[in-house]
Amino acid sequence: MFKKMCIIGVGLIGGSIARASKKNNLCEEVIGVGRSEKHLQKAVELGVIDGYELSIPLATKNADIIVICSPVGAFESIFQQLKTTWSKECLYTDAGSTKASVLDALESVFAEVPSNFVPAHPIAGSENNGVEASSDRLFEGKRSILTPTESTDQQLTDLCQTWWEKMGAEVTIMSPRHHDEVFAATSHLPHVLAFSLVEVLKNKQDEREIFEYAAGGFKDFTRIASSDPEMWADICLANGPELLNVMKELEQLNQKISSLIDAKDKQGLLEIFKSAQSARKYFLSLQKK
């Protein structure tokens, strides 16, 4: 499918893309690029990539697909480096968790969104970080979202979709703005809440006892607080407007719940909790389809 693939940022997602592409015979060679030579050497030792460079222009030479898997805050700098060797014959794509910020970075560097860039976001992950946690099955049965613009080449969008499907993903197409609205509520907010809850409890004087007796629900809910802090700080800033909107909605609901508790209004609490329970059951039914 591809002769040379270049992965910019060989971590959990980048490493899994490399592994899945090699496993499914979707490329002949995978070259990684990043800031840490030690990290890239480890990726070679694990068989995730075939070689590496520390220079983006050198790593991307003659590549026919380039996948950016770095934190979204680094994208504009990466695009500046890619601009010097940008090839119309190459498919450029990414794995960023926000899409409007990626398009803004492209427009800042190129004054437009190049037609051979197909924005993408695989909905897969792990509480473990780094290339050591990468898996050739990470995307199997998971969604991958593509958010092409009006200027995106349709043939390359189709090619990108086929590539993700061959890695086992179910591909969905949506607009960049809709993507950011959806994931502000379903992914970005839950991560903020998990980080916040752990931080609140950490600062309590009886910290040891709180964590010692925490029930399974606490462990399940806060699992995502093990995610990469730098990556999530970048995501919060990149999708700030949409995230702030849903955080304000949550704040209003929490204030309502606080008032109901203060007023000892059990019926009011039941109405909110039962409504949420029904919504949760509906969500689970969708996941089974």
Short mmCIF file of C-alpha atoms in Angstrom, two decimals:
data_model
loop_
_atom_site.label_atom_id
_atom_site.label_comp_id
_atom_site.label_asym_id
_atom_site.label_seq_id
_atom_site.Cartn_x
_atom_site.Cartn_y
_atom_site.Cartn_z
CA MET A 1 0.00 0.00 0.00
CA PHE A 2 2.86 2.34 0.93
CA LYS A 3 6.58 1.97 0.30
CA LYS A 4 7.93 4.27 3.00
CA MET A 5 6.01 5.43 6.05
CA CYS A 6 7.36 8.11 8.35
CA ILE A 7 6.04 8.37 11.91
CA ILE A 8 6.65 11.66 13.69
CA GLY A 9 6.38 10.85 17.39
CA VAL A 10 6.89 7.14 18.08
CA GLY A 11 4.91 6.64 21.28
CA LEU A 12 1.85 4.58 22.09
CA ILE A 13 -0.19 5.72 19.09
CA GLY A 14 2.67 6.22 16.63
CA GLY A 15 4.22 2.91 17.63
CA SER A 16 0.88 1.11 17.31
CA ILE A 17 0.33 2.61 13.85
CA ALA A 18 3.76 1.36 12.83
CA ARG A 19 3.14 -2.12 14.27
CA ALA A 20 -0.36 -2.43 12.76
CA SER A 21 0.83 -1.22 9.34
CA LYS A 22 3.68 -3.72 9.31
CA LYS A 23 1.52 -6.57 10.60
CA ASN A 24 -1.06 -6.02 7.87
CA ASN A 25 1.53 -5.51 5.11
CA LEU A 26 0.48 -1.90 4.53
CA CYS A 27 4.02 -0.57 4.13
CA GLU A 28 7.48 -1.82 3.25
CA GLU A 29 9.50 0.42 5.57
CA VAL A 30 8.77 2.53 8.67
CA ILE A 31 11.09 5.36 9.68
CA GLY A 32 10.57 7.14 12.99
CA VAL A 33 11.58 10.66 13.93
CA GLY A 34 11.65 12.36 17.32
CA ARG A 35 13.74 14.32 19.78
CA SER A 36 15.17 11.43 21.81
CA GLU A 37 17.67 9.14 20.10
CA LYS A 38 17.52 6.75 23.06
CA HIS A 39 13.76 6.47 22.67
CA LEU A 40 14.04 5.87 18.91
CA GLN A 41 16.74 3.24 19.43
CA LYS A 42 14.38 1.43 21.79
CA ALA A 43 11.67 1.50 19.10
CA VAL A 44 14.11 -0.12 16.65
CA GLU A 45 15.09 -2.77 19.22
CA LEU A 46 11.42 -3.62 19.75
CA GLY A 47 10.92 -3.99 16.00
CA VAL A 48 8.38 -1.15 15.93
CA ILE A 49 10.30 0.89 13.32
CA ASP A 50 13.00 -0.07 10.84
CA GLY A 51 15.14 3.01 11.33
CA TYR A 52 15.09 6.59 12.56
CA GLU A 53 16.31 10.12 12.07
CA LEU A 54 16.44 13.10 14.41
CA SER A 55 15.75 15.48 11.52
CA ILE A 56 12.23 15.71 10.08
CA PRO A 57 13.43 16.69 6.56
CA LEU A 58 15.80 13.68 6.49
CA ALA A 59 13.24 11.26 7.92
CA THR A 60 10.50 12.25 5.48
CA LYS A 61 12.62 12.11 2.32
CA ASN A 62 10.87 9.96 -0.33
CA ALA A 63 8.09 8.97 2.10
CA ASP A 64 4.67 8.37 0.56
CA ILE A 65 2.80 8.62 3.88
CA ILE A 66 3.73 10.81 6.85
CA VAL A 67 1.82 10.44 10.12
CA ILE A 68 2.14 13.08 12.83
CA CYS A 69 1.62 11.55 16.29
CA SER A 70 3.21 14.24 18.45
CA PRO A 71 1.32 16.33 21.05
CA VAL A 72 -0.91 18.81 19.20
CA GLY A 73 0.96 21.74 20.74
CA ALA A 74 3.98 20.82 18.62
CA PHE A 75 2.13 20.66 15.29
CA GLU A 76 2.86 24.17 14.06
CA SER A 77 6.60 23.70 14.60
CA ILE A 78 6.41 20.34 12.83
CA PHE A 79 4.56 21.87 9.88
CA GLN A 80 7.27 24.54 9.62
CA GLN A 81 9.86 21.78 9.26
CA LEU A 82 7.74 19.77 6.84
CA LYS A 83 7.17 22.81 4.64
CA THR A 84 10.75 22.73 3.36
CA THR A 85 10.27 19.26 1.82
CA TRP A 86 6.48 19.10 1.36
CA SER A 87 5.63 16.71 -1.47
CA LYS A 88 2.41 16.67 -3.49
CA GLU A 89 2.99 12.95 -4.06
CA CYS A 90 2.74 12.13 -0.34
CA LEU A 91 -0.25 11.55 1.94
CA TYR A 92 0.06 13.58 5.13
CA THR A 93 -2.15 12.76 8.11
CA ASP A 94 -2.16 12.91 11.89
CA ALA A 95 -3.52 11.30 15.05
CA GLY A 96 -4.28 14.46 17.03
CA SER A 97 -7.17 14.61 19.51
CA THR A 98 -8.25 18.06 18.31
CA LYS A 99 -8.85 19.04 14.73
CA ALA A 100 -9.58 22.78 14.49
CA SER A 101 -6.20 23.55 16.08
CA VAL A 102 -4.45 21.31 13.53
CA LEU A 103 -6.12 23.13 10.64
CA ASP A 104 -5.27 26.49 12.21
CA ALA A 105 -1.61 25.45 12.44
CA LEU A 106 -1.61 24.39 8.79
CA GLU A 107 -3.12 27.69 7.69
CA SER A 108 -0.59 29.58 9.80
CA VAL A 109 2.30 27.84 8.03
CA PHE A 110 0.93 27.33 4.49
CA ALA A 111 -1.74 30.07 4.33
CA GLU A 112 -4.15 27.23 3.47
CA VAL A 113 -4.89 23.62 4.29
CA PRO A 114 -2.93 21.53 1.77
CA SER A 115 -5.17 19.20 -0.24
CA ASN A 116 -2.99 16.19 0.56
CA PHE A 117 -3.41 16.51 4.34
CA VAL A 118 -6.17 14.28 5.74
CA PRO A 119 -6.88 15.07 9.42
CA ALA A 120 -7.51 11.95 11.51
CA HIS A 121 -8.08 10.89 15.11
CA PRO A 122 -7.97 7.22 16.19
CA ILE A 123 -10.20 6.62 19.21
CA ALA A 124 -7.92 4.17 20.96
CA GLY A 125 -5.50 4.35 23.81
CA SER A 126 -4.15 2.84 26.99
CA GLU A 127 -3.38 3.95 30.52
CA ASN A 128 0.22 3.03 29.72
CA ASN A 129 2.34 5.43 27.69
CA GLY A 130 5.33 5.11 25.40
CA VAL A 131 6.42 2.88 22.58
CA GLU A 132 6.73 -0.08 24.97
CA ALA A 133 2.93 -0.03 25.35
CA SER A 134 2.28 0.01 21.59
CA SER A 135 0.32 -2.85 20.04
CA ASP A 136 -0.42 -4.04 16.51
CA ARG A 137 -4.02 -4.67 17.62
CA LEU A 138 -4.71 -1.33 19.31
CA PHE A 139 -7.08 -0.12 16.58
CA GLU A 140 -8.98 -3.36 15.98
CA GLY A 141 -12.68 -2.77 16.51
CA LYS A 142 -12.05 0.87 17.44
CA ARG A 143 -13.20 4.02 15.67
CA SER A 144 -10.99 6.32 13.67
CA ILE A 145 -12.40 9.72 12.78
CA LEU A 146 -11.45 11.51 9.56
CA THR A 147 -12.26 15.23 9.28
CA PRO A 148 -11.47 16.29 5.69
CA THR A 149 -12.12 19.87 4.62
CA GLU A 150 -13.63 21.08 1.35
CA SER A 151 -10.12 21.34 -0.10
CA THR A 152 -9.04 17.80 0.89
CA ASP A 153 -8.34 15.48 -2.04
CA GLN A 154 -11.14 12.88 -2.08
CA GLN A 155 -8.90 10.12 -3.42
CA LEU A 156 -6.46 10.64 -0.55
CA THR A 157 -9.33 10.67 1.94
CA ASP A 158 -10.46 7.34 0.50
CA LEU A 159 -6.89 6.02 0.68
CA CYS A 160 -6.56 7.11 4.30
CA GLN A 161 -9.88 5.47 5.14
CA THR A 162 -8.81 2.19 3.52
CA TRP A 163 -5.51 2.28 5.43
CA TRP A 164 -7.29 2.67 8.78
CA GLU A 165 -9.80 -0.03 7.91
CA LYS A 166 -7.00 -2.45 7.05
CA MET A 167 -5.58 -1.80 10.53
CA GLY A 168 -8.94 -2.95 11.92
CA ALA A 169 -10.57 0.41 12.64
CA GLU A 170 -14.12 1.50 11.84
CA VAL A 171 -13.88 4.84 10.06
CA THR A 172 -16.29 7.74 10.55
CA ILE A 173 -16.23 11.01 8.61
CA MET A 174 -17.27 14.27 10.29
CA SER A 175 -16.49 17.98 10.18
CA PRO A 176 -13.56 19.29 12.26
CA ARG A 177 -15.85 21.52 14.34
CA HIS A 178 -18.30 18.72 15.12
CA HIS A 179 -15.38 16.48 16.06
CA ASP A 180 -14.08 19.00 18.58
CA GLU A 181 -17.54 19.54 20.09
CA VAL A 182 -18.10 15.80 20.52
CA PHE A 183 -14.71 15.05 22.03
CA ALA A 184 -14.68 18.05 24.34
CA ALA A 185 -17.66 16.40 26.07
CA THR A 186 -16.84 12.69 25.73
CA SER A 187 -13.06 12.61 26.07
CA HIS A 188 -11.44 15.89 27.04
CA LEU A 189 -13.79 16.72 29.94
CA PRO A 190 -13.52 13.23 31.52
CA HIS A 191 -9.73 13.52 31.47
CA VAL A 192 -9.88 16.94 33.14
CA LEU A 193 -12.23 15.54 35.81
CA ALA A 194 -10.00 12.52 36.47
CA PHE A 195 -6.88 14.66 36.85
CA SER A 196 -8.81 17.12 39.05
CA LEU A 197 -10.27 14.48 41.37
CA VAL A 198 -6.91 12.82 42.00
CA GLU A 199 -5.32 16.22 42.63
CA VAL A 200 -8.05 17.19 45.14
CA LEU A 201 -7.67 13.95 47.09
CA LYS A 202 -3.88 14.12 46.95
CA ASN A 203 -3.94 17.42 48.79
CA LYS A 204 -6.00 16.15 51.71
CA GLN A 205 -4.17 15.56 54.98
CA ASP A 206 -5.38 11.97 55.25
CA GLU A 207 -4.10 11.17 51.74
CA ARG A 208 -2.74 7.72 52.61
CA GLU A 209 -6.01 6.55 54.13
CA ILE A 210 -8.11 7.93 51.28
CA PHE A 211 -6.15 6.07 48.60
CA GLU A 212 -5.83 2.94 50.73
CA TYR A 213 -9.58 2.55 51.08
CA ALA A 214 -10.61 3.82 47.66
CA ALA A 215 -13.14 1.50 46.05
CA GLY A 216 -12.97 0.01 42.56
CA GLY A 217 -15.10 2.82 41.17
CA PHE A 218 -12.41 5.33 42.09
CA LYS A 219 -9.77 3.26 40.30
CA ASP A 220 -11.94 2.88 37.20
CA PHE A 221 -12.90 6.55 37.03
CA THR A 222 -9.37 7.87 37.59
CA ARG A 223 -7.61 5.39 35.29
CA ILE A 224 -7.31 8.03 32.59
CA ALA A 225 -5.40 10.29 34.98
CA SER A 226 -2.45 8.01 34.15
CA SER A 227 -2.41 9.50 30.64
CA ASP A 228 0.43 11.70 29.38
CA PRO A 229 0.13 15.08 31.21
CA GLU A 230 1.89 17.07 28.47
CA MET A 231 -0.36 15.65 25.79
CA TRP A 232 -3.51 16.46 27.76
CA ALA A 233 -2.37 19.96 28.65
CA ASP A 234 -1.91 20.58 24.93
CA ILE A 235 -5.34 19.12 24.15
CA CYS A 236 -7.06 21.33 26.73
CA LEU A 237 -5.48 24.45 25.26
CA ALA A 238 -6.03 23.36 21.65
CA ASN A 239 -9.74 22.69 22.21
CA GLY A 240 -10.19 25.42 24.83
CA PRO A 241 -13.43 27.07 23.60
CA GLU A 242 -15.35 23.81 23.21
CA LEU A 243 -13.99 22.39 26.47
CA LEU A 244 -14.85 25.55 28.42
CA ASN A 245 -18.42 25.41 27.11
CA VAL A 246 -19.03 21.91 28.40
CA MET A 247 -17.20 22.67 31.67
CA LYS A 248 -19.60 25.58 32.27
CA GLU A 249 -22.56 23.26 31.69
CA LEU A 250 -21.12 20.79 34.21
CA GLU A 251 -20.49 23.58 36.72
CA GLN A 252 -24.12 24.68 36.47
CA LEU A 253 -25.35 21.13 37.02
CA ASN A 254 -23.00 20.63 39.99
CA GLN A 255 -24.32 23.84 41.55
CA LYS A 256 -27.86 22.53 41.12
CA ILE A 257 -26.94 19.22 42.76
CA SER A 258 -25.24 21.08 45.62
CA SER A 259 -28.42 23.10 46.17
CA LEU A 260 -30.55 19.94 46.17
CA ILE A 261 -28.27 18.29 48.74
CA ASP A 262 -28.32 21.42 50.90
CA ALA A 263 -32.12 21.49 50.71
CA LYS A 264 -32.32 17.73 51.45
CA ASP A 265 -34.36 17.38 48.24
CA LYS A 266 -34.19 13.64 47.57
CA GLN A 267 -36.75 13.76 44.76
CA GLY A 268 -34.72 16.35 42.88
CA LEU A 269 -31.60 14.24 43.19
CA LEU A 270 -33.47 11.12 42.07
CA GLU A 271 -34.71 12.85 38.93
CA ILE A 272 -31.16 13.82 37.91
CA PHE A 273 -29.63 10.45 38.82
CA LYS A 274 -32.37 8.41 37.12
CA SER A 275 -32.09 10.55 33.98
CA ALA A 276 -28.32 9.97 33.94
CA GLN A 277 -28.81 6.25 34.55
CA SER A 278 -31.17 5.99 31.57
CA ALA A 279 -28.73 7.91 29.38
CA ARG A 280 -25.94 5.56 30.46
CA LYS A 281 -28.02 2.48 29.54
CA TYR A 282 -28.75 3.99 26.14
CA PHE A 283 -25.04 4.68 25.63
CA LEU A 284 -24.18 1.05 26.46
CA SER A 285 -26.82 -0.20 24.01
CA LEU A 286 -25.14 1.81 21.24
CA GLN A 287 -21.78 0.24 22.06
CA LYS A 288 -23.20 -3.26 21.57
CA LYS A 289 -24.39 -2.55 18.02
#
